[in-house]
Short mmCIF file of C-alpha atoms and ligand atoms in Angstrom, two decimals:
data_model
loop_
_atom_site.label_atom_id
_atom_site.label_comp_id
_atom_site.label_asym_id
_atom_site.label_seq_id
_atom_site.Cartn_x
_atom_site.Cartn_y
_atom_site.Cartn_z
CA MET A 25 -79.97 244.03 161.29
CA LYS A 26 -82.05 242.52 164.10
CA GLU A 27 -83.67 239.31 163.83
CA LEU A 28 -86.38 238.01 166.24
CA ILE A 29 -88.42 234.64 165.41
CA LEU A 30 -92.94 234.31 166.58
CA GLU A 31 -93.46 230.69 167.04
CA ALA A 32 -97.62 230.12 167.78
CA ALA A 33 -100.28 228.03 166.73
CA SER A 34 -100.56 229.46 163.14
CA GLY A 35 -97.22 229.06 162.28
CA ARG A 36 -93.62 230.21 162.68
CA SER A 37 -92.44 233.87 161.31
CA ARG A 38 -88.75 235.11 161.25
CA ILE A 39 -88.98 238.50 161.44
CA ALA A 40 -85.61 240.50 159.74
CA ILE A 41 -85.34 244.91 160.60
CA GLY A 42 -82.95 247.16 159.19
CA SER A 43 -81.68 248.76 156.40
CA GLY A 44 -81.65 246.68 153.41
CA ALA A 45 -84.11 244.42 155.20
CA ILE A 46 -86.09 243.71 151.83
CA SER A 47 -82.93 242.70 149.98
CA GLY A 48 -83.80 239.35 151.82
CA LEU A 49 -86.86 238.47 149.50
CA SER A 50 -84.68 237.00 146.65
CA ASP A 51 -83.72 234.30 149.22
CA ALA A 52 -87.05 234.07 151.01
CA MET A 53 -88.35 233.12 147.36
CA ALA A 54 -85.92 230.31 147.39
CA GLY A 55 -86.98 230.02 143.85
CA ARG A 56 -90.97 229.18 144.64
CA ARG A 57 -92.79 230.73 141.52
CA ALA A 58 -94.24 234.62 143.49
CA LEU A 59 -96.75 237.22 142.97
CA ILE A 60 -96.01 240.72 144.48
CA VAL A 61 -98.44 242.38 146.18
CA THR A 62 -98.03 246.22 146.28
CA ASP A 63 -99.86 249.29 145.57
CA SER A 64 -99.19 252.55 143.35
CA ASN A 65 -97.25 254.90 146.07
CA VAL A 66 -94.98 251.91 147.07
CA GLY A 67 -94.90 250.70 143.88
CA ARG A 68 -94.05 254.08 141.65
CA LEU A 69 -91.30 254.60 145.03
CA HIS A 70 -89.85 251.26 146.04
CA SER A 71 -90.23 248.66 142.89
CA ALA A 72 -86.44 248.74 142.27
CA LEU A 73 -86.23 247.13 145.45
CA PHE A 74 -88.26 244.44 144.38
CA PRO A 75 -87.23 241.05 143.65
CA GLN A 76 -86.42 240.18 140.30
CA GLY A 77 -88.79 236.97 138.68
CA ALA A 78 -91.43 237.64 140.22
CA GLU A 79 -95.00 238.75 138.96
CA VAL A 80 -96.23 242.94 140.35
CA MET A 81 -99.96 243.51 141.10
CA GLY A 82 -100.77 246.75 142.70
CA ILE A 83 -104.31 247.54 144.55
CA GLY A 84 -106.00 250.33 145.15
CA LEU A 85 -105.33 252.45 147.76
CA GLY A 86 -107.06 252.98 151.45
CA GLU A 87 -109.63 251.18 153.59
CA GLU A 88 -111.64 251.28 150.51
CA SER A 89 -109.93 249.09 148.96
CA LYS A 90 -109.51 246.26 151.75
CA THR A 91 -112.31 244.36 150.70
CA LEU A 92 -113.18 241.46 149.61
CA GLU A 93 -113.07 242.51 145.67
CA THR A 94 -109.64 243.03 145.76
CA VAL A 95 -109.09 239.61 147.48
CA GLU A 96 -110.64 238.15 144.15
CA SER A 97 -109.29 240.40 141.32
CA ILE A 98 -105.65 238.89 143.48
CA TYR A 99 -107.12 235.11 143.09
CA SER A 100 -108.49 236.01 139.03
CA ARG A 101 -103.92 237.11 138.64
CA MET A 102 -103.19 233.72 140.41
CA LEU A 103 -105.78 231.77 138.61
CA GLU A 104 -104.30 233.45 135.38
CA LEU A 105 -101.00 232.47 136.64
CA GLU A 106 -101.59 229.39 137.90
CA LEU A 107 -100.14 229.34 140.97
CA ASP A 108 -100.35 226.63 143.15
CA ARG A 109 -100.01 225.94 146.76
CA SER A 110 -96.11 225.83 146.59
CA SER A 111 -96.11 229.41 145.24
CA LEU A 112 -95.31 232.37 147.21
CA ILE A 113 -97.32 235.59 148.04
CA ILE A 114 -95.17 239.02 148.79
CA GLY A 115 -96.96 241.62 150.46
CA ILE A 116 -94.83 244.83 149.91
CA GLY A 117 -96.32 248.20 151.40
CA GLY A 118 -98.79 249.32 154.61
CA GLY A 119 -100.40 248.14 156.32
CA ILE A 120 -103.63 247.14 153.80
CA VAL A 121 -100.95 245.31 151.29
CA CYS A 122 -100.06 243.09 154.30
CA ASP A 123 -103.81 242.56 155.71
CA VAL A 124 -105.60 241.93 152.03
CA ALA A 125 -102.36 240.09 151.11
CA GLY A 126 -102.18 237.93 153.91
CA TYR A 127 -106.29 236.92 153.56
CA ALA A 128 -105.83 235.89 150.03
CA ALA A 129 -102.92 234.58 150.24
CA THR A 130 -104.14 231.93 153.61
CA THR A 131 -107.60 231.35 151.59
CA TYR A 132 -106.41 230.42 148.41
CA LEU A 133 -106.23 226.45 147.53
CA ARG A 134 -106.69 226.79 151.79
CA GLY A 135 -102.81 228.43 152.17
CA MET A 136 -100.04 228.63 150.11
CA GLY A 137 -96.66 230.59 150.94
CA LEU A 138 -96.57 234.06 152.40
CA VAL A 139 -94.17 236.77 152.59
CA LEU A 140 -94.35 240.61 153.74
CA ALA A 141 -92.30 243.36 153.33
CA PRO A 142 -93.93 246.56 155.30
CA THR A 143 -93.16 249.76 154.26
CA THR A 144 -94.93 251.75 156.75
CA LEU A 145 -93.47 252.45 160.44
CA LEU A 146 -97.21 252.14 161.90
CA ALA A 147 -97.00 248.08 159.18
CA GLN A 148 -93.31 247.04 160.44
CA VAL A 149 -94.25 247.28 164.21
CA ASP A 150 -97.97 246.67 164.03
CA ALA A 151 -99.96 244.97 161.05
CA ALA A 152 -97.16 242.72 159.56
CA ILE A 153 -96.37 240.96 163.04
CA GLY A 154 -98.43 238.82 165.16
CA GLY A 155 -100.36 236.70 161.72
CA LYS A 156 -104.17 238.81 161.81
CA ASN A 157 -104.81 239.45 158.50
CA GLY A 158 -108.17 240.59 157.55
CA VAL A 159 -110.45 242.90 154.80
CA ASN A 160 -113.31 245.24 155.83
CA TYR A 161 -116.72 244.41 155.00
CA LYS A 162 -120.07 246.27 154.59
CA GLY A 163 -118.59 249.42 156.53
CA TYR A 164 -117.24 247.26 159.11
CA LYS A 165 -113.46 247.11 159.82
CA ASN A 166 -111.25 243.90 160.08
CA LEU A 167 -114.44 241.88 159.67
CA VAL A 168 -113.30 239.11 156.97
CA GLY A 169 -109.80 237.19 158.02
CA THR A 170 -107.90 234.50 159.27
CA PHE A 171 -104.68 234.24 161.44
CA ARG A 172 -101.85 233.03 159.98
CA GLN A 173 -98.30 234.21 160.51
CA PRO A 174 -96.02 235.02 157.41
CA GLU A 175 -93.09 232.70 157.10
CA ALA A 176 -91.34 236.31 156.88
CA VAL A 177 -92.16 239.61 157.61
CA LEU A 178 -88.66 241.88 155.72
CA CYS A 179 -88.79 245.27 158.30
CA ASP A 180 -86.23 247.88 155.48
CA ILE A 181 -86.25 250.54 158.32
CA ARG A 182 -84.86 252.66 154.76
CA ALA A 183 -87.76 252.21 153.09
CA LEU A 184 -89.31 255.16 155.73
CA ARG A 185 -87.40 257.22 154.10
CA THR A 186 -90.23 257.86 151.13
CA LEU A 187 -92.83 257.73 154.36
CA PRO A 188 -94.75 261.31 154.86
CA THR A 189 -94.24 262.79 158.18
CA GLU A 190 -98.01 262.08 158.93
CA GLU A 191 -97.25 258.02 158.50
CA MET A 192 -94.61 258.35 160.46
CA ARG A 193 -96.97 259.55 163.25
CA ASN A 194 -99.37 257.33 162.88
CA GLY A 195 -96.90 254.41 163.53
CA TYR A 196 -95.24 255.93 166.31
CA ALA A 197 -98.62 256.32 168.54
CA GLU A 198 -98.07 252.20 168.21
CA VAL A 199 -94.55 252.37 168.91
CA VAL A 200 -95.44 254.48 172.57
CA LYS A 201 -98.40 252.25 173.26
CA GLN A 202 -96.08 248.86 172.53
CA ALA A 203 -92.80 250.61 174.88
CA ALA A 204 -95.72 251.42 177.12
CA ILE A 205 -97.64 248.64 177.72
CA GLY A 206 -94.25 246.23 177.34
CA ASP A 207 -91.01 247.02 178.05
CA ALA A 208 -89.89 250.37 180.24
CA ASP A 209 -86.63 250.00 178.83
CA ALA A 210 -87.73 250.54 174.86
CA PHE A 211 -89.71 253.46 176.43
CA ALA A 212 -86.87 255.36 178.44
CA TYR A 213 -84.69 254.97 174.69
CA LEU A 214 -87.51 256.64 173.26
CA GLU A 215 -87.42 259.69 175.41
CA GLU A 216 -83.37 259.61 175.29
CA ARG A 217 -83.50 259.27 171.39
CA ALA A 218 -86.80 260.98 169.79
CA ASP A 219 -85.45 263.88 168.57
CA GLU A 220 -82.71 261.25 165.95
CA ALA A 221 -85.46 259.18 164.64
CA LEU A 222 -87.84 261.93 164.41
CA ARG A 223 -84.30 263.27 161.71
CA LEU A 224 -84.51 259.04 160.87
CA GLN A 225 -81.23 258.86 161.98
CA GLU A 226 -81.14 254.44 160.95
CA ASP A 227 -79.60 253.42 163.82
CA GLU A 228 -81.91 255.05 166.50
CA LEU A 229 -85.28 253.64 164.07
CA GLU A 230 -83.79 250.12 163.72
CA ARG A 231 -83.58 249.61 167.35
CA MET A 232 -87.42 251.04 167.97
CA VAL A 233 -88.82 249.10 165.22
CA SER A 234 -86.97 246.15 166.52
CA ASP A 235 -88.21 246.91 170.29
CA SER A 236 -91.45 247.57 169.47
CA ALA A 237 -91.63 244.47 167.25
CA ALA A 238 -90.65 242.16 170.10
CA ILE A 239 -92.78 243.11 172.19
CA LYS A 240 -95.96 242.56 169.96
CA ALA A 241 -94.45 239.60 168.62
CA ALA A 242 -93.58 238.02 172.55
CA ILE A 243 -97.41 238.94 173.35
CA VAL A 244 -98.72 237.13 170.06
CA GLN A 245 -96.39 234.51 171.15
CA ALA A 246 -98.26 234.07 174.38
CA ASP A 247 -101.98 234.19 173.15
CA GLU A 248 -101.64 234.25 169.69
CA LYS A 249 -105.61 234.26 169.86
CA GLU A 250 -106.73 236.78 172.02
CA ALA A 251 -107.67 235.71 175.25
CA GLY A 252 -106.53 237.38 177.38
CA GLU A 253 -102.38 239.19 177.20
CA ARG A 254 -103.00 240.42 173.30
CA MET A 255 -105.77 242.47 174.39
CA LYS A 256 -103.25 244.51 176.06
CA LEU A 257 -102.58 245.81 172.47
CA ASN A 258 -106.07 247.25 172.58
CA TYR A 259 -103.94 249.81 174.97
CA GLY A 260 -105.32 253.22 174.23
CA HIS A 261 -107.60 252.05 171.61
CA THR A 262 -111.31 252.28 173.54
CA ILE A 263 -111.22 255.91 173.81
CA GLY A 264 -109.22 256.01 170.97
CA HIS A 265 -111.16 254.66 168.29
CA ALA A 266 -114.57 256.71 170.10
CA ILE A 267 -112.47 259.70 169.18
CA GLU A 268 -111.00 258.50 165.67
CA LYS A 269 -115.34 257.92 164.94
CA VAL A 270 -116.31 261.45 166.87
CA ALA A 271 -113.48 263.84 165.49
CA LYS A 272 -112.49 261.99 162.16
CA VAL A 273 -108.68 262.42 162.94
CA ARG A 274 -106.05 260.07 162.07
CA HIS A 275 -105.83 256.54 163.70
CA GLY A 276 -101.99 257.59 165.43
CA GLU A 277 -103.63 261.33 166.46
CA ALA A 278 -107.19 259.97 168.47
CA VAL A 279 -104.80 256.76 170.15
CA ALA A 280 -102.38 258.72 171.12
CA ALA A 281 -105.05 261.19 173.02
CA GLY A 282 -106.88 257.61 173.79
CA MET A 283 -103.49 256.48 175.80
CA ILE A 284 -103.42 259.91 177.84
CA ALA A 285 -106.51 259.70 178.69
CA GLU A 286 -106.95 255.80 179.73
CA ALA A 287 -103.42 256.65 181.60
CA ASP A 288 -105.77 259.40 183.48
CA ILE A 289 -107.87 256.18 184.80
CA SER A 290 -104.85 254.42 186.25
CA VAL A 291 -103.55 257.28 187.47
CA SER A 292 -106.90 257.78 190.02
CA LYS A 293 -107.05 253.92 189.70
CA GLY A 294 -103.36 254.66 191.86
CA MET A 295 -102.14 252.51 189.51
CA MET A 296 -99.65 254.68 188.00
CA GLU A 297 -98.25 258.11 189.08
CA ARG A 298 -99.29 261.04 187.96
CA LYS A 299 -95.15 262.19 187.38
CA ASP A 300 -95.35 258.36 184.63
CA ARG A 301 -98.84 260.08 183.25
CA GLU A 302 -96.71 263.38 182.65
CA ARG A 303 -93.47 261.12 180.94
CA LEU A 304 -95.55 259.49 178.46
CA SER A 305 -97.72 262.94 177.85
CA SER A 306 -94.48 264.53 177.36
CA LEU A 307 -93.22 261.92 174.73
CA ILE A 308 -96.81 262.05 172.86
CA GLY A 309 -96.25 265.77 172.42
CA ARG A 310 -92.69 265.37 171.57
CA LEU A 311 -93.02 263.05 168.23
CA GLY A 312 -95.71 265.02 167.13
CA LEU A 313 -98.58 263.38 168.63
CA PRO A 314 -101.71 265.19 170.73
CA VAL A 315 -102.61 265.12 173.63
CA SER A 316 -106.07 265.60 173.55
CA VAL A 317 -108.64 266.63 170.93
CA ASP A 318 -111.28 269.05 169.83
CA ALA A 319 -114.60 267.27 170.30
CA ASP A 320 -117.65 267.05 171.81
CA ARG A 321 -116.56 265.16 174.85
CA GLU A 322 -120.54 263.67 175.01
CA LEU A 323 -120.63 262.31 171.24
CA ILE A 324 -117.56 260.05 172.42
CA ILE A 325 -118.87 259.11 175.79
CA ASP A 326 -121.83 257.80 173.69
CA ALA A 327 -119.80 255.92 171.09
CA ILE A 328 -118.00 254.21 173.92
CA ARG A 329 -121.28 253.39 175.14
CA LYS A 330 -122.08 251.34 171.93
CA ASP A 331 -118.85 249.76 172.30
CA LYS A 332 -119.14 246.41 171.69
CA LYS A 333 -116.39 245.15 174.22
CA ARG A 334 -119.05 246.94 176.73
CA ARG A 335 -120.48 244.21 179.43
CA GLY A 336 -122.76 245.17 182.55
CA GLY A 337 -121.84 248.45 183.61
CA GLY A 338 -118.23 248.20 182.83
CA ILE A 339 -115.86 247.72 179.97
CA ARG A 340 -112.82 244.98 180.61
CA MET A 341 -109.85 247.14 178.39
CA PRO A 342 -106.21 246.97 179.23
CA VAL A 343 -105.16 250.12 181.30
CA LEU A 344 -101.33 251.16 182.01
CA ASP A 345 -99.80 249.63 186.02
CA GLY A 346 -96.94 251.77 185.51
CA ILE A 347 -94.81 252.59 182.10
CA GLY A 348 -94.04 249.11 180.85
CA LYS A 349 -96.68 247.34 181.99
CA ALA A 350 -100.37 246.98 181.54
CA ARG A 351 -103.35 245.17 183.03
CA ILE A 352 -106.28 244.09 181.77
CA VAL A 353 -108.89 245.59 184.51
CA ASP A 354 -113.00 245.98 184.33
CA VAL A 355 -113.23 250.13 184.09
CA THR A 356 -116.69 251.13 184.99
CA LEU A 357 -118.35 253.99 183.11
CA GLU A 358 -118.48 256.15 185.14
CA GLU A 359 -115.01 256.05 185.30
CA MET A 360 -114.74 256.33 181.64
CA LYS A 361 -116.68 259.53 181.23
CA ASP A 362 -114.87 261.01 184.17
CA ALA A 363 -111.58 260.65 182.46
CA ILE A 364 -112.72 261.80 178.79
CA ARG A 365 -114.78 264.99 180.40
CA ASP A 366 -111.80 265.93 181.82
CA MET A 367 -109.20 265.34 178.46
CA PRO A 368 -106.69 268.21 178.46
N1 LIG B 6 -103.11 243.33 160.80
C1 LIG B 6 -102.98 243.48 161.79
O1 LIG B 6 -102.91 243.30 163.12
C2 LIG B 6 -102.78 244.69 161.59
C3 LIG B 6 -102.57 245.72 162.89
C4 LIG B 6 -102.77 247.50 162.80
C5 LIG B 6 -103.34 247.78 161.70
N2 LIG B 6 -103.86 246.95 160.49
C6 LIG B 6 -104.32 247.68 159.88
O2 LIG B 6 -103.62 248.19 158.85
C7 LIG B 6 -104.19 249.40 158.12
C8 LIG B 6 -103.39 250.61 158.30
O3 LIG B 6 -101.88 250.43 157.53
P1 LIG B 6 -100.79 251.72 156.90
O4 LIG B 6 -100.91 252.84 158.01
O5 LIG B 6 -99.58 251.17 156.80
O6 LIG B 6 -101.73 252.10 156.22
P2 LIG B 6 -101.36 251.80 154.47
O7 LIG B 6 -101.37 250.43 153.67
O8 LIG B 6 -102.73 252.88 153.75
O9 LIG B 6 -100.00 253.34 154.38
C9 LIG B 6 -99.63 254.47 154.36
C10 LIG B 6 -99.74 255.53 153.04
O10 LIG B 6 -98.95 255.71 153.27
C11 LIG B 6 -98.41 255.20 151.40
N3 LIG B 6 -96.57 254.45 151.85
C12 LIG B 6 -96.53 252.65 152.64
N4 LIG B 6 -95.44 252.73 152.25
C13 LIG B 6 -94.70 253.65 152.01
C14 LIG B 6 -93.66 254.26 151.75
N5 LIG B 6 -92.20 253.34 152.23
N6 LIG B 6 -93.60 255.71 151.16
C15 LIG B 6 -94.70 256.49 150.96
N7 LIG B 6 -95.49 255.76 150.99
C16 LIG B 6 -95.32 254.79 151.49
C17 LIG B 6 -99.12 254.00 151.08
O11 LIG B 6 -99.30 253.67 149.85
C18 LIG B 6 -100.42 254.24 151.79
O12 LIG B 6 -101.07 255.75 151.24
C19 LIG B 6 -105.51 249.46 158.41
O13 LIG B 6 -106.12 248.87 157.54
C20 LIG B 6 -105.01 248.84 159.71
O14 LIG B 6 -106.42 248.05 159.97
C21 LIG B 6 -104.04 245.62 160.27
ZN1 LIG B 7 -104.09 250.76 166.31
#
């Protein structure tokens, strides 16, 4: 079991990673009344691991359920159960459950206890770490939300055994991203042990999840509200989000292809050697993720043009400064177009 502490203005989070980490929920409850928020898949597969004595409520699956209506249904249940500020909300599930449970717990009575037990790889390394929560509104993703660190995040590696391969891949895209921006040793470990991780070997998975969570935690600790450093976590996502809109591929696939196109920007700026760009594409390929997508390049460029982050002629975005380091730089629309038109 590995343990990390994340300390930021909105709170202090204890993050535990390992096989059986979810059994720490009983201790985390510390005698408080608790409501577990989960989804139907996680409830069906893992309810035996839920702590005794807590009420359980399921929410719907997918982005369509990440809404204020779902949050309201949680408020109703809290009211029925007469929960108060000394009570606890426990989110057990993927990023959707963590975001919704986090938002409900932070807003009800201006904040009650919150503990997360993320059960997807993406949620263990990304969504549950860092204190952002929120819901979609009128078709805009994550439009409404707050910053609030959960008091504990318990990442149980064994929960990943039931996760479909395509969901594992989604998480691996963020694992690669986080190593690429923040830790060259973690990146080298991924290269060395990708095959063991794909076979769900627990030691390797525990190391990869804890390395990745530690990279994100350190970045958030330095810049919780995304004034600068936290922007690095968007690596691969500027082009990735545009790809996601145009190509209708999964988030991880879009980010994987986005990371390669954005690495090409680093290479052409002279910030990264071609051989390191090849290391990135080879790792992405080994993890079953695409290095490019079959989509109209001009539509991807159009989607970037509409990107809200665009200022004047350029875009301020993170790019790699070699493997294990990122920097926020200005990228011109011309540089962006070249990278997208030259996508493999
Ligand atoms: N708050 C943040 O900082 C942050 C960061 C990244 C992503 N997110 C959000 O996270 C969401 C995506 O999260 P996700 O990829 O975990 O999606 P998800 O929550 O939809 O989970 C993916 C699927 O896996 C199922 N599942 C969960 N755990 C399982 C398990 N152990 N075994 C089998 N099936 C399981 C779920 O029921 C679901 O069908 C997005 O809404 C995104 O905006 C938030
Ligand atoms: Zn992402």
